[in-house]
């Protein structure tokens, strides 16, 4: 583990058994270390760092793959539920992509950050009247979850004399989802939508859980079959198909992921609380190769082009790869009655949410001591990390993380690559604590901006 003194910025190489076991693919915080004293002073801790230039890189790389396969017949949406940072949404707007919005508040934020309303797409099982009304006025696409919702939207659209641009959500035959319609309902809803005034049926879409490109490819082929059947059987022409999100990314290198899978065991977790499964922190595919596979399957790319159907993709997590990190400050350390070391940080695990999903963020945090000490005095330890609240479950990582010296009050712990669902999904003002600031860092590495805090 390399320790970098916050006082001097001097790097001290320390190598022993307690070195970082599972390093991040990239230390995103490294270029900004000289700003840390200023940031912690101005933004307090914990803070989330947002790197908008990184989402731009990801957007461009995805666009490249799609345009190579489909020419101009595609649309990329950023699924804002992943991270509601205004800076990320603004970066998406600057790259000319749209936003998948799931609430009036997300939609309003997208519009204020310069996203074109027609490039937004609404998702969710039922949407509020205010949300739908704004969508109708802005001519956003609405992904309709059920025939019941379709009728509701039609009533609203006709009452304000607007036309709703509609995609119907297919459940892709996933038995355990409450979202979307099965094939029969989807076909019936297509015929029904086509017959309704104030409804412009543009196509259909799905979102699958998991990250398998082959499953997505097969689902897209099936949807293209339905599109063919509707075209030949009822002269209904779809203009667009939305294949949702769920593209992989790599938080760690392959060797690290394999080592993690082989080396980890119950003993490595406080109270033996090892999750049953982990998010795939490394995946054989990247976002780009996954999209290529989806399009290759069953000749999907050629079928989309031949039928002039626009492909919509709405990744969340994969677009935020590398677009942020989270820093906590140590309040103190203790030995629990079970004999484990526990590091308590200022703030809550709601700002780093993995354990709340019965999982664990496998990437080791970086430890930045507040002051330099002689390496002779280092006593390596393994410690788990908890938040400052009175909740037993307020734990950032049950895994006993290796530290080459025991963290102490004022030290910082940096968790890399947290922009995807880890930062703000669960944040609350529990105990009256403030919601952590988001600090926007650009690639010039010499300044920062504090984003307005949203609830
Ligand atoms: C409808 C829809 N689209 C897109 C996404 C984004 O998925 P991911 O972050 O896995 O790319 C989600 C995530 O839940 C979703 O429900």
XYZ file of C-alpha atoms and ligand atoms in Angstrom:
471
model
C 0.000 0.000 0.000
C 1.375 3.419 -0.867
C 0.755 5.937 1.830
C 0.659 9.540 0.836
C 0.955 12.021 3.604
C -1.746 14.650 3.449
C 0.743 17.171 4.876
C 3.504 16.787 2.364
C 2.121 14.793 -0.547
C 5.217 12.574 -0.185
C 4.679 8.989 -1.226
C 5.982 6.328 1.135
C 6.071 2.822 -0.295
C 5.182 0.251 2.318
C 5.024 -3.373 1.330
C 3.884 -6.151 3.598
C 1.130 -8.724 3.973
C -1.283 -5.996 4.788
C -0.836 -4.203 1.506
C -3.961 -3.524 -0.438
C -5.297 -6.890 -1.485
C -7.929 -5.816 -3.914
C -6.867 -2.552 -5.554
C -9.108 -0.474 -7.762
C -8.373 -0.666 -11.486
C -7.356 2.977 -11.202
C -6.816 5.367 -8.331
C -9.088 8.156 -9.496
C -8.200 10.384 -6.564
C -4.463 10.525 -7.296
C -4.444 13.583 -9.608
C -6.434 15.584 -7.035
C -4.541 14.857 -3.823
C -3.063 18.349 -3.587
C -6.621 19.686 -3.487
C -7.717 17.449 -0.613
C -6.940 19.864 2.263
C -8.857 22.613 0.431
C -11.757 20.319 -0.422
C -12.149 18.917 3.084
C -12.064 22.445 4.419
C -14.667 23.792 2.015
C -16.881 20.735 1.499
C -16.393 18.915 4.799
C -16.306 15.116 4.972
C -17.536 12.763 3.779
C -17.567 14.096 0.225
C -18.266 12.564 -3.135
C -15.978 13.590 -5.980
C -17.603 13.741 -9.418
C -15.497 13.571 -12.581
C -17.747 14.709 -15.462
C -15.000 14.330 -18.083
C -15.027 10.601 -17.391
C -18.731 10.135 -18.195
C -18.061 12.078 -21.405
C -15.311 9.636 -22.353
C -17.638 6.700 -21.721
C -20.466 8.279 -23.723
C -18.165 8.872 -26.677
C -16.777 5.396 -26.620
C -20.308 3.926 -26.574
C -21.422 6.227 -29.384
C -18.484 5.092 -31.470
C -19.468 1.426 -31.215
C -23.106 2.192 -31.954
C -22.439 4.441 -34.929
C -20.050 1.882 -36.372
C -22.837 -0.712 -36.251
C -25.933 1.388 -36.874
C -24.917 4.667 -38.507
C -27.099 7.386 -37.017
C -29.953 5.051 -36.028
C -29.424 5.015 -32.282
C -29.950 7.067 -29.151
C -28.013 6.909 -25.901
C -29.750 7.840 -22.649
C -28.023 8.177 -19.290
C -30.085 6.399 -16.593
C -30.049 9.161 -13.993
C -31.121 6.864 -11.135
C -27.475 5.743 -11.066
C -26.282 9.090 -9.760
C -28.272 12.311 -9.722
C -25.284 14.646 -9.811
C -26.191 17.696 -11.905
C -22.616 17.767 -13.243
C -22.999 14.278 -14.721
C -26.335 15.211 -16.292
C -24.816 18.423 -17.697
C -21.931 16.407 -19.136
C -24.478 14.099 -20.787
C -26.301 17.128 -22.228
C -23.017 18.514 -23.560
C -22.411 15.237 -25.362
C -25.872 15.500 -26.929
C -27.375 12.397 -25.333
C -30.733 12.069 -23.573
C -31.694 11.038 -20.047
C -33.795 8.178 -18.698
C -35.797 9.885 -15.964
C -37.930 8.187 -13.320
C -39.475 11.161 -11.513
C -40.581 14.734 -12.064
C -37.555 15.871 -10.072
C -35.097 13.966 -12.276
C -36.823 15.316 -15.382
C -36.689 18.903 -14.112
C -33.002 18.522 -13.307
C -32.301 17.160 -16.797
C -34.086 20.112 -18.406
C -32.253 22.659 -16.264
C -28.926 21.079 -17.196
C -29.689 21.635 -20.868
C -31.020 18.258 -21.950
C -33.527 18.480 -24.785
C -36.972 17.320 -23.558
C -37.545 15.242 -26.701
C -34.391 13.329 -25.813
C -35.707 12.306 -22.409
C -37.506 9.058 -21.726
C -39.767 8.397 -18.737
C -39.684 5.071 -16.945
C -41.490 3.638 -13.921
C -44.648 1.571 -13.332
C -46.964 4.578 -12.910
C -45.966 8.212 -13.273
C -47.487 11.201 -11.492
C -49.770 13.538 -13.396
C -47.280 16.414 -13.081
C -44.479 14.209 -14.436
C -46.605 13.061 -17.392
C -47.890 16.550 -18.118
C -44.347 17.894 -18.366
C -43.449 14.966 -20.621
C -46.389 15.667 -22.900
C -45.516 19.343 -23.149
C -41.825 18.591 -23.746
C -42.639 15.759 -26.172
C -40.524 13.300 -24.210
C -40.914 9.591 -24.822
C -42.930 7.697 -22.240
C -42.198 4.048 -21.556
C -45.607 2.635 -20.651
C -45.579 -0.213 -18.182
C -49.098 -1.639 -18.537
C -52.339 -1.325 -20.499
C -53.838 0.339 -17.411
C -51.165 3.033 -17.578
C -51.680 3.438 -21.315
C -55.323 4.404 -20.762
C -54.404 6.822 -18.012
C -51.882 8.556 -20.299
C -54.350 8.706 -23.156
C -56.932 10.440 -20.930
C -54.389 12.984 -19.759
C -53.018 13.591 -23.264
C -56.468 14.193 -24.721
C -57.454 16.454 -21.817
C -54.531 18.777 -22.569
C -54.717 18.188 -26.335
C -51.255 16.712 -26.671
C -49.974 13.564 -28.278
C -48.004 11.066 -26.168
C -44.897 9.463 -27.709
C -45.154 5.963 -26.331
C -42.928 2.887 -26.055
C -44.505 -0.198 -24.497
C -42.453 -2.058 -21.912
C -42.047 -5.774 -22.497
C -41.105 -7.884 -19.495
C -38.842 -9.977 -21.750
C -40.404 -13.104 -20.220
C -38.592 -12.554 -16.931
C -40.883 -14.349 -14.481
C -39.996 -12.401 -11.360
C -40.347 -8.845 -12.521
C -43.371 -6.707 -11.761
C -42.449 -4.382 -14.631
C -43.757 -4.555 -18.149
C -46.160 -6.743 -20.094
C -45.799 -10.289 -21.366
C -45.793 -10.987 -25.105
C -49.550 -11.413 -25.451
C -50.302 -8.232 -23.505
C -47.640 -6.367 -25.458
C -49.175 -7.334 -28.796
C -52.675 -6.480 -27.602
C -51.478 -3.154 -26.165
C -49.774 -2.360 -29.488
C -53.042 -2.850 -31.364
C -54.955 -0.902 -28.726
C -52.410 1.973 -28.664
C -52.527 2.166 -32.430
C -56.284 2.676 -32.274
C -56.178 5.450 -29.664
C -56.250 9.150 -30.370
C -53.524 11.248 -28.719
C -51.181 8.251 -28.594
C -48.286 7.923 -30.994
C -46.994 4.391 -30.632
C -43.236 4.538 -31.364
C -42.218 1.032 -30.348
C -41.320 -1.080 -27.343
C -38.532 -1.722 -24.895
C -37.207 -3.870 -22.068
C -34.692 -3.746 -19.257
C -33.120 -6.955 -18.020
C -31.426 -7.536 -14.713
C -27.904 -8.974 -14.878
C -25.215 -8.245 -17.419
C -25.420 -11.015 -20.012
C -25.067 -9.615 -23.572
C -26.363 -12.838 -25.108
C -29.657 -12.622 -23.159
C -30.045 -9.009 -24.278
C -29.253 -9.984 -27.862
C -31.873 -12.742 -27.814
C -34.473 -10.450 -26.246
C -33.813 -7.841 -28.929
C -34.248 -10.498 -31.649
C -37.570 -11.547 -30.109
C -38.750 -7.962 -30.003
C -37.765 -7.558 -33.655
C -39.861 -10.650 -34.402
C -42.840 -8.993 -32.681
C -42.181 -5.817 -34.671
C -42.232 -7.890 -37.891
C -45.470 -9.614 -36.880
C -47.164 -6.286 -36.156
C -45.913 -4.770 -39.392
C -47.103 -7.647 -41.563
C -50.236 -8.463 -39.555
C -51.544 -5.016 -38.647
C -49.470 -2.481 -40.577
C -48.089 -1.100 -37.319
C -44.544 0.210 -37.718
C -42.257 0.647 -34.766
C -39.715 3.445 -34.990
C -37.698 2.575 -31.907
C -36.682 -0.232 -29.569
C -35.221 0.458 -26.131
C -32.983 -2.297 -24.758
C -32.468 -0.705 -21.342
C -29.283 -0.737 -19.286
C -27.148 -3.457 -17.737
C -23.719 -3.148 -19.339
C -20.688 -4.426 -17.496
C -17.692 -2.523 -16.235
C -14.469 -3.382 -14.520
C -13.801 -1.993 -11.077
C -10.690 -4.174 -10.717
C -8.303 -6.028 -12.992
C -9.109 -9.624 -13.864
C -6.298 -11.000 -11.667
C -7.686 -9.107 -8.661
C -11.197 -10.435 -9.266
C -9.939 -14.006 -9.564
C -7.834 -13.590 -6.426
C -10.839 -12.235 -4.592
C -12.976 -15.187 -5.613
C -10.331 -17.698 -4.595
C -9.019 -16.083 -1.459
C -12.081 -14.734 0.257
C -13.790 -16.600 3.032
C -16.174 -16.119 5.938
C -13.342 -15.461 8.353
C -12.495 -12.297 6.423
C -15.779 -10.710 7.456
C -16.827 -9.321 10.830
C -19.317 -11.716 12.444
C -18.786 -14.021 9.443
C -21.131 -11.780 7.449
C -19.930 -12.770 4.019
C -22.501 -12.023 1.306
C -23.875 -14.945 -0.694
C -23.013 -13.234 -3.947
C -21.071 -10.243 -5.154
C -21.579 -7.810 -7.977
C -19.288 -8.848 -10.903
C -16.475 -6.406 -10.156
C -14.740 -7.690 -13.238
C -16.569 -8.978 -16.291
C -15.210 -10.652 -19.430
C -17.003 -7.997 -21.493
C -16.707 -4.247 -21.420
C -19.680 -1.989 -22.130
C -18.462 -1.701 -25.716
C -17.957 -5.419 -26.420
C -21.290 -6.210 -24.723
C -23.118 -3.802 -27.041
C -21.332 -5.312 -30.043
C -22.464 -8.782 -28.976
C -26.080 -7.655 -28.505
C -26.081 -6.232 -32.014
C -24.351 -9.209 -33.591
C -26.759 -11.756 -32.100
C -29.311 -12.955 -34.658
C -28.259 -10.277 -37.134
C -29.878 -7.642 -34.887
C -27.905 -4.702 -36.290
C -28.861 -5.533 -39.879
C -32.525 -6.059 -38.925
C -32.681 -2.716 -37.101
C -31.159 -0.937 -40.092
C -33.329 -2.709 -42.661
C -36.502 -1.823 -40.745
C -35.335 1.720 -39.926
C -35.793 1.097 -36.211
C -33.787 3.314 -33.888
C -31.987 1.466 -31.082
C -32.156 3.139 -27.675
C -29.698 2.107 -24.966
C -29.924 3.498 -21.441
C -26.898 2.478 -19.397
C -26.417 3.832 -15.923
C -23.622 2.168 -14.028
C -21.366 1.599 -17.050
C -21.509 5.264 -18.074
C -20.417 6.296 -14.595
C -17.371 3.998 -14.630
C -14.479 6.086 -13.348
C -16.689 9.130 -12.839
C -16.293 9.496 -9.089
C -14.864 8.527 -5.734
C -15.956 8.957 -2.122
C -13.860 10.103 0.799
C -14.634 9.509 4.472
C -12.778 10.857 7.492
C -11.877 8.565 10.371
C -13.431 9.459 13.731
C -11.674 6.746 15.684
C -11.014 3.033 15.991
C -12.044 0.425 18.521
C -11.702 -3.245 19.300
C -15.098 -4.897 19.386
C -16.107 -7.447 22.017
C -15.616 -10.120 19.357
C -11.991 -8.999 19.087
C -12.272 -7.331 15.680
C -10.812 -3.938 14.893
C -13.409 -1.491 13.690
C -12.743 1.873 12.053
C -15.560 4.367 12.616
C -15.919 7.053 10.001
C -17.726 10.378 10.085
C -20.960 9.986 8.111
C -23.116 7.012 7.253
C -23.014 3.884 5.130
C -26.061 5.344 3.335
C -23.441 7.335 1.390
C -21.744 4.112 0.339
C -24.623 1.778 -0.022
C -23.380 -1.679 -1.018
C -23.931 -3.505 2.291
C -27.573 -2.362 2.296
C -28.078 -4.665 -0.712
C -26.663 -7.690 1.125
C -23.464 -7.257 -0.806
C -20.017 -5.794 -0.279
C -17.794 -3.401 -2.225
C -14.728 -5.523 -2.758
C -12.300 -2.756 -3.708
C -10.023 -1.822 -0.797
C -10.161 1.819 0.270
C -6.992 3.907 0.159
C -5.768 5.133 3.496
C -4.434 8.687 3.581
C -2.924 9.433 7.012
C -3.413 12.988 8.196
C 0.253 13.244 9.077
C 3.419 11.444 8.179
C 4.802 8.969 10.660
C 7.883 6.809 10.725
C 7.202 3.549 8.915
C 8.924 1.797 11.864
C 5.885 2.446 13.967
C 3.520 0.768 11.527
C 1.568 -2.118 12.967
C -0.497 -3.703 10.217
C -4.092 -4.564 10.992
C -7.268 -5.740 9.375
C -10.325 -3.763 10.321
C -13.885 -3.421 9.186
C -15.422 -0.012 8.632
C -18.625 1.376 10.146
C -20.539 4.634 10.051
C -21.068 6.886 13.050
C -24.762 6.184 13.635
C -26.420 4.085 16.304
C -27.643 1.536 13.733
C -26.029 -1.878 14.080
C -26.347 -2.225 10.294
C -24.539 1.024 9.576
C -21.486 -0.736 8.158
C -19.563 0.340 5.062
C -17.686 -2.908 4.781
C -17.956 -6.013 6.941
C -14.832 -7.282 5.224
C -11.806 -6.772 7.390
C -9.820 -4.492 5.153
C -6.006 -4.573 5.313
C -4.300 -1.449 6.657
C -0.532 -1.233 7.000
C -1.081 0.914 10.069
C -4.186 1.439 12.157
C -6.095 4.457 10.814
C -6.486 7.263 13.325
C -8.810 10.217 13.811
C -8.517 12.703 10.959
C -7.111 10.208 8.443
C -9.009 9.868 5.186
C -10.293 6.722 3.499
C -10.897 6.969 -0.239
C -13.227 4.531 -1.969
C -12.595 4.513 -5.696
C -15.203 4.322 -8.444
C -18.344 4.957 -6.418
C -20.385 7.013 -8.907
C -22.564 4.036 -9.924
C -25.372 3.615 -7.352
C -23.079 3.850 -4.324
C -23.254 7.561 -3.589
C -26.740 8.939 -3.334
C -29.209 6.090 -3.731
C -29.921 5.811 -0.020
C -28.649 9.051 1.423
C -30.721 10.399 4.307
C -30.418 13.052 6.985
C -30.500 10.370 9.686
C -29.444 11.835 13.057
C -29.744 15.262 11.377
C -26.420 14.724 9.653
C -25.931 16.725 6.471
C -26.128 15.030 3.068
C -22.505 14.843 1.871
C -21.409 17.407 -0.673
C -20.612 16.473 -4.220
C -17.393 18.091 -5.362
C -16.989 18.443 -9.104
C -13.438 17.955 -10.360
C -12.369 18.544 -13.944
C -9.399 17.218 -15.824
C -7.341 20.369 -15.209
C -6.842 19.123 -11.650
C -6.364 22.562 -10.130
C -9.806 23.618 -8.960
C -13.115 22.253 -7.771
C -16.727 23.253 -7.496
C -19.259 22.239 -4.848
C -22.562 21.133 -6.310
C -25.859 22.232 -4.804
C -26.981 19.548 -2.346
C -30.184 17.787 -3.343
C -32.268 15.678 -1.023
C -35.495 0.876 -16.953
C -34.053 0.946 -16.604
N -33.179 1.430 -17.511
C -31.853 1.516 -17.237
C -31.340 1.125 -16.014
C -29.863 1.243 -15.765
O -29.269 0.014 -15.541
P -27.695 -0.123 -15.356
O -27.270 0.875 -14.356
O -27.488 -1.522 -14.914
O -27.077 0.136 -16.695
C -32.220 0.619 -15.030
C -31.715 0.181 -13.737
O -32.380 -0.296 -12.868
C -33.609 0.537 -15.346
O -34.493 0.068 -14.429
